[in-house]
Tab-separated table of N, CA and C in Angstrom:
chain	number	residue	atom	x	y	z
A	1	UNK	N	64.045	-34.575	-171.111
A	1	UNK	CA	65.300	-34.047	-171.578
A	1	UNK	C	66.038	-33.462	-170.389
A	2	UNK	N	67.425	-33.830	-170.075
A	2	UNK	CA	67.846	-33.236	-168.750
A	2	UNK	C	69.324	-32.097	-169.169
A	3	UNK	N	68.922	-31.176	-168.213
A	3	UNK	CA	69.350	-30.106	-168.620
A	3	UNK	C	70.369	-29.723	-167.996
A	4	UNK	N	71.417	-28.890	-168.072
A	4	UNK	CA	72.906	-28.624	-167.817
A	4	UNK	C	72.254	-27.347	-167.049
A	5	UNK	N	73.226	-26.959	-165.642
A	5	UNK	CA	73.498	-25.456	-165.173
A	5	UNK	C	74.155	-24.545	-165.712
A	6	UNK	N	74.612	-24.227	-166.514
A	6	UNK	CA	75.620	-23.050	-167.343
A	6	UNK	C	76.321	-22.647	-166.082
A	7	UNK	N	76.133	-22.186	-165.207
A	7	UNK	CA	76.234	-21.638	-164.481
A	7	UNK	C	77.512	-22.373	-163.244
A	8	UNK	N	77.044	-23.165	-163.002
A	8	UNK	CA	77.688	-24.556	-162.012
A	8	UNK	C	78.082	-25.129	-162.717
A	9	UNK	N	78.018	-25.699	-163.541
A	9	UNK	CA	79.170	-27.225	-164.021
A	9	UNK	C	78.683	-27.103	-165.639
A	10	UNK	N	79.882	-27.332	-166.109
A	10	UNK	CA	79.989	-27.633	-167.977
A	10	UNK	C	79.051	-29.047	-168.057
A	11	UNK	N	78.585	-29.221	-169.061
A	11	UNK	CA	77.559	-30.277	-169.651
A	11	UNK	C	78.900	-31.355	-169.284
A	12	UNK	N	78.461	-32.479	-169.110
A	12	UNK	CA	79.500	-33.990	-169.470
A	12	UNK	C	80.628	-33.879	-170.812
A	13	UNK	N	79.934	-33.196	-172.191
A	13	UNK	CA	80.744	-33.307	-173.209
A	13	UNK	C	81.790	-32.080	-173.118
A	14	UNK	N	81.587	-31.073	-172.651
A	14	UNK	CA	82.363	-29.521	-172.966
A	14	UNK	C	83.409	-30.035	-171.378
A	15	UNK	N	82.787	-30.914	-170.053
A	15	UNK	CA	83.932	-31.189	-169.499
A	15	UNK	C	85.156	-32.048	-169.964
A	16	UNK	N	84.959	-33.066	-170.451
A	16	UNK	CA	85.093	-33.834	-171.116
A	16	UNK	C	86.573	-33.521	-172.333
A	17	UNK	N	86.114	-32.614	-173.187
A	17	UNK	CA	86.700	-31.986	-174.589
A	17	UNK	C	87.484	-31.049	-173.797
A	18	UNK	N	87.027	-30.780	-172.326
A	18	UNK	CA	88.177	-29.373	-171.689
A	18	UNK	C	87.565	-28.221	-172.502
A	19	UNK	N	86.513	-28.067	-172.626
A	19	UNK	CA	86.271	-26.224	-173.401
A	19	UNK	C	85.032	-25.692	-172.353
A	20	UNK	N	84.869	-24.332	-172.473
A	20	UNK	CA	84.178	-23.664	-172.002
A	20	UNK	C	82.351	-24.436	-172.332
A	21	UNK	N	81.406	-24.223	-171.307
A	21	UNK	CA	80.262	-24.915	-172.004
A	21	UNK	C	79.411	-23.343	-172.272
A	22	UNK	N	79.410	-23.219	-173.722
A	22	UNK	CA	77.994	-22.148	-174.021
A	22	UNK	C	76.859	-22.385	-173.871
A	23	UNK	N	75.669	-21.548	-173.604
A	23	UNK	CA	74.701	-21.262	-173.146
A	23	UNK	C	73.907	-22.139	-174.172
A	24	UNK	N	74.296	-22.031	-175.786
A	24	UNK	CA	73.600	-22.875	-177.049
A	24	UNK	C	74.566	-24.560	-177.171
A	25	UNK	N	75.195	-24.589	-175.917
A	25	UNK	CA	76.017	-26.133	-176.233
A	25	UNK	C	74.875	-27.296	-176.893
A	26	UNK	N	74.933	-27.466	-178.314
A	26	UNK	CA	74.436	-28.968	-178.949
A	26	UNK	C	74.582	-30.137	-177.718
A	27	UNK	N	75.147	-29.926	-176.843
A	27	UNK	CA	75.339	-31.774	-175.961
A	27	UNK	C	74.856	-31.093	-174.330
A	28	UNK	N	74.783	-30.007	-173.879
A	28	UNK	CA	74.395	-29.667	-172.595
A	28	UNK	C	72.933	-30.677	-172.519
A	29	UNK	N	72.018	-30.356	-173.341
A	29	UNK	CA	70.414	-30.869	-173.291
A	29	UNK	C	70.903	-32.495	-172.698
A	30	UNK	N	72.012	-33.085	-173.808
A	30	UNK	CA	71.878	-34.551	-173.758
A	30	UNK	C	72.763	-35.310	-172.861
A	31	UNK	N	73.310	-34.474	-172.184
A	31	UNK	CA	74.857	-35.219	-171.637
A	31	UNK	C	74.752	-34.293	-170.455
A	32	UNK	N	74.193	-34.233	-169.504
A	32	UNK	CA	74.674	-34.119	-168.352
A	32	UNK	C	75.734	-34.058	-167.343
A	33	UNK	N	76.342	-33.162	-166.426
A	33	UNK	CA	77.470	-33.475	-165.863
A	33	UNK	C	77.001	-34.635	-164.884
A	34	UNK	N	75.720	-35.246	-165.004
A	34	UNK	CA	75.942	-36.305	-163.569
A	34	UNK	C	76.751	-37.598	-164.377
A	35	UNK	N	76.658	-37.744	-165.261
A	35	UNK	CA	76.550	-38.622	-166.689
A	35	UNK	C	78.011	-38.193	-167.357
A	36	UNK	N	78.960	-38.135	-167.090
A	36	UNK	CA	80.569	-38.085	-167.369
A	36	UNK	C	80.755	-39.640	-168.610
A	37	UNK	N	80.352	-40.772	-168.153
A	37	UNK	CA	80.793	-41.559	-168.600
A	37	UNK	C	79.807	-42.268	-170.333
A	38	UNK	N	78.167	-41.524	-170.012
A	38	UNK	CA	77.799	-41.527	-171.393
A	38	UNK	C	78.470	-40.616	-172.037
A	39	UNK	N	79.072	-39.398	-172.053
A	39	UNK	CA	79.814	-38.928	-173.428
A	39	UNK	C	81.104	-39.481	-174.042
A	40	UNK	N	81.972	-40.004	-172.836
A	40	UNK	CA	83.421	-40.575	-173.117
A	40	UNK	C	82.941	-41.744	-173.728
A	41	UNK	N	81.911	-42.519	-173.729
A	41	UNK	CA	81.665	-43.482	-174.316
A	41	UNK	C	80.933	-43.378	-175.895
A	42	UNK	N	79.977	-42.391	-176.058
A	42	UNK	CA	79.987	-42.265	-177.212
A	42	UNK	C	81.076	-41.148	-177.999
A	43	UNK	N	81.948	-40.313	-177.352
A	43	UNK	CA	82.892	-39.909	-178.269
A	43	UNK	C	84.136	-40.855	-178.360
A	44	UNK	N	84.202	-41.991	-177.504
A	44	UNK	CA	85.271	-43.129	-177.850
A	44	UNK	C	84.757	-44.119	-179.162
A	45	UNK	N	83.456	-43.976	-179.140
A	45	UNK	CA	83.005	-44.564	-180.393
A	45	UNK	C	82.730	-44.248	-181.754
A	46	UNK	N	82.327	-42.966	-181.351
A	46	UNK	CA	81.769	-41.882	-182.910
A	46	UNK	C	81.917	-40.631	-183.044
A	47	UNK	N	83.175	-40.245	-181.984
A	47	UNK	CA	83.828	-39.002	-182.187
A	47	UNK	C	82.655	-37.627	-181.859
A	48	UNK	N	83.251	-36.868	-181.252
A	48	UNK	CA	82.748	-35.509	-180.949
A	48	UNK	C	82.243	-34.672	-182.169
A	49	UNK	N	82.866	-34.457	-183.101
A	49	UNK	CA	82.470	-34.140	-183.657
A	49	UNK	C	81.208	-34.454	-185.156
A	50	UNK	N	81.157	-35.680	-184.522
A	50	UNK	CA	80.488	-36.840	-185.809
A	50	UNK	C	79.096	-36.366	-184.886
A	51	UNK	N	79.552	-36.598	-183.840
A	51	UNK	CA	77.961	-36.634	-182.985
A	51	UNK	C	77.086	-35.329	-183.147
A	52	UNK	N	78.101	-34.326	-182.713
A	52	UNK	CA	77.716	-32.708	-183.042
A	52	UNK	C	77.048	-32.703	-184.479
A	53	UNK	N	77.725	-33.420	-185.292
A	53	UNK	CA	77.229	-32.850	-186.814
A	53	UNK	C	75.529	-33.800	-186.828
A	54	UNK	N	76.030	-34.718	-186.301
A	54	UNK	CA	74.648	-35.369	-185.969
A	54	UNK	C	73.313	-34.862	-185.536
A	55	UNK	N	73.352	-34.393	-184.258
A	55	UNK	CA	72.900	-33.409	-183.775
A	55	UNK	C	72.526	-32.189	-184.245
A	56	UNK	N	72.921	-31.345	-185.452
A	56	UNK	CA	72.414	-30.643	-185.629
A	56	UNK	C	71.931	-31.291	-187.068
A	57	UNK	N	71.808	-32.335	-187.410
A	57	UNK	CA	70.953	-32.604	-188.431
A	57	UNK	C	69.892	-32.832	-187.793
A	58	UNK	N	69.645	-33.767	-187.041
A	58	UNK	CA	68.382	-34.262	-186.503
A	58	UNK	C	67.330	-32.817	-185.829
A	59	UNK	N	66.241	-33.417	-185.852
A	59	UNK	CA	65.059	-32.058	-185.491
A	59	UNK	C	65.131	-32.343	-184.425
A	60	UNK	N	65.060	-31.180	-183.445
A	60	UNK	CA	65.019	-31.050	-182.260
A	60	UNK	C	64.436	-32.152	-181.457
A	61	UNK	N	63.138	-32.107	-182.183
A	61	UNK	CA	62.087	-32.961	-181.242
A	61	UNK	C	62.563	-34.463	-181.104
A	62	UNK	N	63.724	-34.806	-181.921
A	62	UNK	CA	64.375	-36.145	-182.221
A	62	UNK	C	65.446	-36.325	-181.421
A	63	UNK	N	66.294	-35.681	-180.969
A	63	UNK	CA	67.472	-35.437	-180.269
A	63	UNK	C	67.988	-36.150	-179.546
A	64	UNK	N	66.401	-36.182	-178.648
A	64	UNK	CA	66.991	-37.025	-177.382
A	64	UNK	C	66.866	-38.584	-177.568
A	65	UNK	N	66.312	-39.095	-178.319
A	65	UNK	CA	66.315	-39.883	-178.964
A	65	UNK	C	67.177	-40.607	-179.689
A	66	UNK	N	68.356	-39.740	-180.468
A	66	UNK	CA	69.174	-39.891	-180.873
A	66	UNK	C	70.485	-40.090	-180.361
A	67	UNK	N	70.449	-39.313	-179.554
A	67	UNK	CA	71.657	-39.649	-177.976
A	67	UNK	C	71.297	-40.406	-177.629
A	68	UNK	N	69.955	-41.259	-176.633
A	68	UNK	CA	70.086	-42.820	-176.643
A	68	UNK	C	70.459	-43.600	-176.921
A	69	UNK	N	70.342	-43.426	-178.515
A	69	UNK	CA	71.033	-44.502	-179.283
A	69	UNK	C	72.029	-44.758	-179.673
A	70	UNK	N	73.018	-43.729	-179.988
A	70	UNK	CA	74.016	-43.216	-179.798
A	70	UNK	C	74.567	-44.206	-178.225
A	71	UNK	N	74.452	-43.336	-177.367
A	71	UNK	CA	74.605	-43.856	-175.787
A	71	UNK	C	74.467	-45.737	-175.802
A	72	UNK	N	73.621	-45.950	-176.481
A	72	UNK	CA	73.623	-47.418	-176.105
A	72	UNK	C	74.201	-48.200	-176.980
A	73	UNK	N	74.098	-47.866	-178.360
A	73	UNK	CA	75.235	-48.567	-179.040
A	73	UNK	C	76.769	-48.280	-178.721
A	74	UNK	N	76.938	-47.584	-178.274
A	74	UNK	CA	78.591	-47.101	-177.816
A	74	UNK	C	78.882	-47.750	-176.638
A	75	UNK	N	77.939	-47.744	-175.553
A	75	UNK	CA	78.263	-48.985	-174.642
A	75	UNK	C	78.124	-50.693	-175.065
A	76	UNK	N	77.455	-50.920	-175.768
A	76	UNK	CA	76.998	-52.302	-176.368
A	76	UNK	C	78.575	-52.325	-177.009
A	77	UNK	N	79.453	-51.097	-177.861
A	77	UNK	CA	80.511	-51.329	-178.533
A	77	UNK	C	81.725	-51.778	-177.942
A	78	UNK	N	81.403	-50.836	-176.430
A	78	UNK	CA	81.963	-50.681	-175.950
A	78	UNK	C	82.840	-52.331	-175.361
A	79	UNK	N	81.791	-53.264	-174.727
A	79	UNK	CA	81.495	-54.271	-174.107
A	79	UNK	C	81.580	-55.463	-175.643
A	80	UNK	N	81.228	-55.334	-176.700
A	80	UNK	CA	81.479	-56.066	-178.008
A	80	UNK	C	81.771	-55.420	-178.874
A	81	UNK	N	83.115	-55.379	-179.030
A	81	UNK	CA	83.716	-54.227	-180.328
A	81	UNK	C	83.622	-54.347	-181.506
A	82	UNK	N	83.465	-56.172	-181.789
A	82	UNK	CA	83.225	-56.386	-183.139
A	82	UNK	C	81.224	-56.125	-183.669
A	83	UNK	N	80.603	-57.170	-182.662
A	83	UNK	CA	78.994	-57.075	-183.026
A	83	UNK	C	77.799	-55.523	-182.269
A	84	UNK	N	78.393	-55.177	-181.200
A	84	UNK	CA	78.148	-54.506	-180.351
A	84	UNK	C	76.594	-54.569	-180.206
A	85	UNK	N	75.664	-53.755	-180.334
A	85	UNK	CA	74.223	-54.217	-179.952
A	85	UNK	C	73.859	-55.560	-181.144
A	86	UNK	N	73.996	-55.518	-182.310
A	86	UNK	CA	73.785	-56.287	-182.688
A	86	UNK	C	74.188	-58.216	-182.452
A	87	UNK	N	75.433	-58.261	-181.599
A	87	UNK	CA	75.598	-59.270	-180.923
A	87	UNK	C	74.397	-59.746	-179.722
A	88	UNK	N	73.868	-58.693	-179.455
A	88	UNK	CA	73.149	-58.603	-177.850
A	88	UNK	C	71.921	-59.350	-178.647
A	89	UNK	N	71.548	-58.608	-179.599
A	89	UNK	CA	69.826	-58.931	-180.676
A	89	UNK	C	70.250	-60.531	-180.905
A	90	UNK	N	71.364	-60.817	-181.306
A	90	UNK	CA	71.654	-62.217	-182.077
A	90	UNK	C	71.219	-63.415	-180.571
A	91	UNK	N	71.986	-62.995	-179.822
A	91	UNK	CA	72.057	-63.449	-178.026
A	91	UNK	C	70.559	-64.192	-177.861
A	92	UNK	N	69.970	-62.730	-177.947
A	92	UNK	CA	68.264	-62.721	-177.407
A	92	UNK	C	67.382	-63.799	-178.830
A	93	UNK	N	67.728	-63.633	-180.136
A	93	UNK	CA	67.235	-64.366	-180.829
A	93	UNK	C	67.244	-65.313	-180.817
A	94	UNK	N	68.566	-66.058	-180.491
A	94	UNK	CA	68.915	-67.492	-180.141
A	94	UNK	C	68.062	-68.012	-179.170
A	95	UNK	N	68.059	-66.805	-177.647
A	95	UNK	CA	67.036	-67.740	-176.413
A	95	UNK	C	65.903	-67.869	-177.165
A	96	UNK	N	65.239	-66.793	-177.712
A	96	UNK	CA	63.920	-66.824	-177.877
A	96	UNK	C	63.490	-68.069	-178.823
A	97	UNK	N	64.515	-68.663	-180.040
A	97	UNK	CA	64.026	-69.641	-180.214
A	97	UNK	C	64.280	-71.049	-179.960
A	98	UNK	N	65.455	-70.887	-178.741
A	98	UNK	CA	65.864	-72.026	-177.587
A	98	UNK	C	64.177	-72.470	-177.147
A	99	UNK	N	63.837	-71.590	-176.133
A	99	UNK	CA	62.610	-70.964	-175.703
A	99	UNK	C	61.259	-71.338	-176.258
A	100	UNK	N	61.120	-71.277	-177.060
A	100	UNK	CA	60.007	-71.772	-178.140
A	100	UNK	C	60.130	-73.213	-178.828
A	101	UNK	N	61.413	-73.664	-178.971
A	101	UNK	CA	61.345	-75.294	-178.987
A	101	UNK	C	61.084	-76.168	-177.868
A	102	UNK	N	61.322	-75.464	-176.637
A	102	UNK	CA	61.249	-75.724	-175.203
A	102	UNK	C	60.047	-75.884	-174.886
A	103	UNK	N	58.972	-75.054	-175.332
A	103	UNK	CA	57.890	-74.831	-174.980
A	103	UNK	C	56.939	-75.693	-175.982
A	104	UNK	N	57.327	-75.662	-176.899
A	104	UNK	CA	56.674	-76.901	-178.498
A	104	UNK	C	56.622	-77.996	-177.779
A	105	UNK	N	58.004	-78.071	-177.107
A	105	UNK	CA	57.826	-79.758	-176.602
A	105	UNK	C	57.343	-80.120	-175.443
A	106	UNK	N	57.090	-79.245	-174.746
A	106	UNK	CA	56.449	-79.244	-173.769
A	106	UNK	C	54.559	-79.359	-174.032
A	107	UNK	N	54.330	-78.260	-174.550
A	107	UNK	CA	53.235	-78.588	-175.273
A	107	UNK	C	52.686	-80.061	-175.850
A	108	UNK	N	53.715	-80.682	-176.663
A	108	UNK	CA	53.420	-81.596	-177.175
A	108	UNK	C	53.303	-82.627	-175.660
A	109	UNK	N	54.318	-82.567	-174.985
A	109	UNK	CA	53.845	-83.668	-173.229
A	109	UNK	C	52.642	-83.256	-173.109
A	110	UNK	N	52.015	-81.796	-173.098
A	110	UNK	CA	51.181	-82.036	-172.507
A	110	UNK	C	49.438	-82.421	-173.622
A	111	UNK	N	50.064	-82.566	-174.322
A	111	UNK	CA	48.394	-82.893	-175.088
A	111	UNK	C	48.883	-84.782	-175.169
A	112	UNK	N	50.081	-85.154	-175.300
A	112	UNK	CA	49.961	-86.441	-175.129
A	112	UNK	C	49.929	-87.331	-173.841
A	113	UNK	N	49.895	-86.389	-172.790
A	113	UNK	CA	49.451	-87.104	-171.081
A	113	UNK	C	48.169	-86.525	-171.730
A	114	UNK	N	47.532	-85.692	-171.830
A	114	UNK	CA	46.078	-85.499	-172.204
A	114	UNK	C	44.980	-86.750	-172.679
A	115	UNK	N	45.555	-86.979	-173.981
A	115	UNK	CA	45.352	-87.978	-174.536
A	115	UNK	C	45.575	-89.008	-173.657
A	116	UNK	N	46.218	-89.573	-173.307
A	116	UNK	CA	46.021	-91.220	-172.849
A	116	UNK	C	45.507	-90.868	-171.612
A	117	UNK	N	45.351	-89.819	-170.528
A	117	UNK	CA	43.944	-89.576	-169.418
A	117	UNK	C	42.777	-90.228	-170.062
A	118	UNK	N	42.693	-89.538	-171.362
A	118	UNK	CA	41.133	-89.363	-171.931
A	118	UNK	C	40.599	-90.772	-172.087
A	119	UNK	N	39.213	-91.005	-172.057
A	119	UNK	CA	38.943	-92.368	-172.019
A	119	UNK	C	38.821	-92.292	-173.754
A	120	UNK	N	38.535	-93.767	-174.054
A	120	UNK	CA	38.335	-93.914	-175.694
A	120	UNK	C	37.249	-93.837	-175.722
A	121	UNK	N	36.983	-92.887	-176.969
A	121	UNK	CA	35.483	-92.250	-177.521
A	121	UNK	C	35.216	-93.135	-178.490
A	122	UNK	N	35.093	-94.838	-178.102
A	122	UNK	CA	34.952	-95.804	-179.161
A	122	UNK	C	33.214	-95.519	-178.988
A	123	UNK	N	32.595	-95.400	-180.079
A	123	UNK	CA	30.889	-95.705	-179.714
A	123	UNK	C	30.407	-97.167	-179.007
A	124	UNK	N	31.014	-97.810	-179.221
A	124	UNK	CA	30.753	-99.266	-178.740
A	124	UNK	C	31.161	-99.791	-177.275
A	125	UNK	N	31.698	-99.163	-176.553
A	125	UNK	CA	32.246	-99.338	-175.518
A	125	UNK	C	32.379	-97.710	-174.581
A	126	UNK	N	31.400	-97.447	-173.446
A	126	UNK	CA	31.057	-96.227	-172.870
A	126	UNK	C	29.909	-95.398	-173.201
A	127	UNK	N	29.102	-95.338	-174.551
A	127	UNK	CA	28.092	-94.595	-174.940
A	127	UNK	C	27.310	-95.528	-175.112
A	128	UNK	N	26.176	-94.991	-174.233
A	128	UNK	CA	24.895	-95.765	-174.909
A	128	UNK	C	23.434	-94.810	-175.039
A	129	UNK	N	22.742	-95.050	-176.079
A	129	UNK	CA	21.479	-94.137	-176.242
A	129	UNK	C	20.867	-94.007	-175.551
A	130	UNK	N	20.445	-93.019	-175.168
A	130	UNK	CA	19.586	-92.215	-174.610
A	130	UNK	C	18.398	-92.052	-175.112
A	131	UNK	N	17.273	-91.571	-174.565
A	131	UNK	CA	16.137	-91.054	-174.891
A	131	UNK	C	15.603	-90.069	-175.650
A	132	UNK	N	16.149	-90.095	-177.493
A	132	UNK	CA	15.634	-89.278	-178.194
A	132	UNK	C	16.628	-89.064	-178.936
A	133	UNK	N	17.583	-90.422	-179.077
A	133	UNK	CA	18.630	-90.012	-180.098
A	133	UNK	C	20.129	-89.639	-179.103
A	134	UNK	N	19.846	-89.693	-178.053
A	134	UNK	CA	20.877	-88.849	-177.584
A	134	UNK	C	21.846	-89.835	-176.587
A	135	UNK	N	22.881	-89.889	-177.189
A	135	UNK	CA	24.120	-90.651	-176.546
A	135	UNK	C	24.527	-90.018	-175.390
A	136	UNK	N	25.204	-91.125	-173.975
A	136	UNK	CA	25.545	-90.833	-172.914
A	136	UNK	C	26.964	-91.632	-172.628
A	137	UNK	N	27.807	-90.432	-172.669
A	137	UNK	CA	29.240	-91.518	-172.134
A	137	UNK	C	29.154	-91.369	-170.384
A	138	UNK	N	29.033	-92.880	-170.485
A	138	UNK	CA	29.254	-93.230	-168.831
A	138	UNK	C	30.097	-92.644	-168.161
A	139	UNK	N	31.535	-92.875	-168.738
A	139	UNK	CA	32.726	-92.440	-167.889
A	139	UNK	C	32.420	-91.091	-167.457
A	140	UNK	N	32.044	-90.438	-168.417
A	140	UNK	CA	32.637	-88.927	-168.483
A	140	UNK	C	31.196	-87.917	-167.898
A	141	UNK	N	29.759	-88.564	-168.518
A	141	UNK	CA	29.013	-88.221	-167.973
A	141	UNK	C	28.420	-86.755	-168.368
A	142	UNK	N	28.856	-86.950	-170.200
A	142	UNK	CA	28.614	-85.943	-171.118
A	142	UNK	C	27.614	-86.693	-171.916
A	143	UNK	N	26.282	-85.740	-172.464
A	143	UNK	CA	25.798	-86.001	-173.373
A	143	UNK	C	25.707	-85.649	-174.655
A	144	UNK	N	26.105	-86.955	-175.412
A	144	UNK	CA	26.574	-85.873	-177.094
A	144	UNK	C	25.197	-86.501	-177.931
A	145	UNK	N	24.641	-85.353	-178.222
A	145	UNK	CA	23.416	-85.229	-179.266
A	145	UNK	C	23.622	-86.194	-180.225
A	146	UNK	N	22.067	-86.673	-181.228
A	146	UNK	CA	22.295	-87.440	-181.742
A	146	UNK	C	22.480	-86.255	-183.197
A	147	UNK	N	23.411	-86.947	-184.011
A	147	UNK	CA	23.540	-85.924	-185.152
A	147	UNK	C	22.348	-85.991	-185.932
A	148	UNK	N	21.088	-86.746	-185.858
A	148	UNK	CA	20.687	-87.197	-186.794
A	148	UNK	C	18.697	-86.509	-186.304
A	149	UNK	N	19.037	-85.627	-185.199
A	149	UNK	CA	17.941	-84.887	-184.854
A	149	UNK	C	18.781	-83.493	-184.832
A	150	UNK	N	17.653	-82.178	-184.473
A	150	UNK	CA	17.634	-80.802	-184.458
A	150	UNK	C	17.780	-80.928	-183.493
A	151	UNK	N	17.952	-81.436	-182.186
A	151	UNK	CA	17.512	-80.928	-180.797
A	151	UNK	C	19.014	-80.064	-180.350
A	152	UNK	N	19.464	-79.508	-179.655
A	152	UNK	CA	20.989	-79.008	-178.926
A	152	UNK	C	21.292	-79.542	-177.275
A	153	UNK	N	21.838	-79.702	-177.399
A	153	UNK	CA	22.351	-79.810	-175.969
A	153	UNK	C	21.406	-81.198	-175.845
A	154	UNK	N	21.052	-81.795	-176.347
A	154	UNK	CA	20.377	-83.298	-176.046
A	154	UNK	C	18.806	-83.290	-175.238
A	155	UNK	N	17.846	-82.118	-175.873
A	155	UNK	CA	17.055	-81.813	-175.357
A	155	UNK	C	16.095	-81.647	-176.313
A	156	UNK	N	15.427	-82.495	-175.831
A	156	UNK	CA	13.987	-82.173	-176.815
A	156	UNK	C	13.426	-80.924	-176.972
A	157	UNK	N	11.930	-80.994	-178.018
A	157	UNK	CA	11.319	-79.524	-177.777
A	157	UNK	C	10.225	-79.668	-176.067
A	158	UNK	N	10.552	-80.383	-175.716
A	158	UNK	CA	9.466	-80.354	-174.457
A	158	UNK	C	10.274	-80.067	-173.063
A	159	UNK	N	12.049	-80.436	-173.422
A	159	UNK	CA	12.530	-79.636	-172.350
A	159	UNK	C	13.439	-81.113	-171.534
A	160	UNK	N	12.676	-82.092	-171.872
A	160	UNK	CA	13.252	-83.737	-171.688
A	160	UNK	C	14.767	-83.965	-172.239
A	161	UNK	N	15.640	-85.026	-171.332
A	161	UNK	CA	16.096	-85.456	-172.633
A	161	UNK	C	15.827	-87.071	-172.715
C-alpha cells in the first residue's frame, strides 16, 4: 500500500480536486502524488465521488485492491470507451483459440509424419518368433511377448528369452 506525505505533497486525488489533503484522506493510501495520472483517469471514468463512496464501503483490507481495479478498468476505458477491459479479455480469447487450432493442427502433422516413419506392424512381414512364444520385429528390434504365455518382457522363468 503506498503512502502519501501529509506533510510535502497532497495525495494525487486532493491535488487533483484542488483541496487541502487530510491526514484521514480515503485516496492518500491509494493514489499517490508520484501517480497524478491514475486518479484523473479513474475520476474521468467513475467520478470522485463514486470512488470515495466506494471506498468507504469496501473493508480496509480490500482497498487496495479495489483501486487497481478501478485504475485498470479506467485506463482499459480510457483506450476503449465502448468495451474497455472487456474488449482486451475478448482480444486475448480470440488468440487463445487462434492458438489452439494452430497447435491441433500441428499436432495432427506431427502424429501423421509419425505414422508413415513407423514401419508396418503387419505380423507377416518384420516379426518372426522367437524362442518361447516371443515375437521379434527386425526393423525395430523390439520384442513383443507372446500374448498367449505369462512371461513379461519376453523372458522366461529361467531368465532366457
Amino acid at each position: 500500500m503506498a503512502s502519501s506525505s501529509y506533510s510535502n505533497s497532497p495525495c494525487a486525488a486532493c491535488k487533483f480536486l484542488r483541496r487541502k489533503c487530510m491526514p484521514d484522506c480515503i485516496f492518500a493510501p491509494y493514489f499517490p502524488p508520484e501517480e497524478p495520472q491514475k486518479f484523473a483517469n479513474v475520476h474521468k471514468i467513475f467520478g470522485a465521488s463514486n470512488v470515495s463512496k466506494l471506498l468507504n464501503e469496501v473493508l480496509p483490507h480490500q482497498r487496495e485492491d479495489a483501486v487497481n481495479s478501478l485504475a485498470y478498468e479506467a485506463e482499459a476505458r480510457m483506450k476503449d470507451p465502448v468495451y474497455g477491459c472487456v474488449g482486451a479479455i475478448s482480444v486475448l480469447q480470440r488468440q487463445v483459440i487462434r492458438l489452439q487450432k494452430e497447435l491441433d493442427a500441428t499436432n495432427a502433422d506431427l502424429i501423421r509424419y509419425a505414422c508413415n516413419e513407423m514401419p508396418a506392424a503387419n505380423p507377416q512381414f518384420g516379426r518372426r518368433m522367437g524362442h518361447g512364444g516371443v515375437s521379434y520385429d527386425q526393423s525395430s528390434g523390439i520384442y513383443y511377448p507372446s500374448p498367449w504365455n505369462n512371461d513379461t518382457c519376453g523372458e522366461r522363468g529361467d531368465g532366457s528369452i
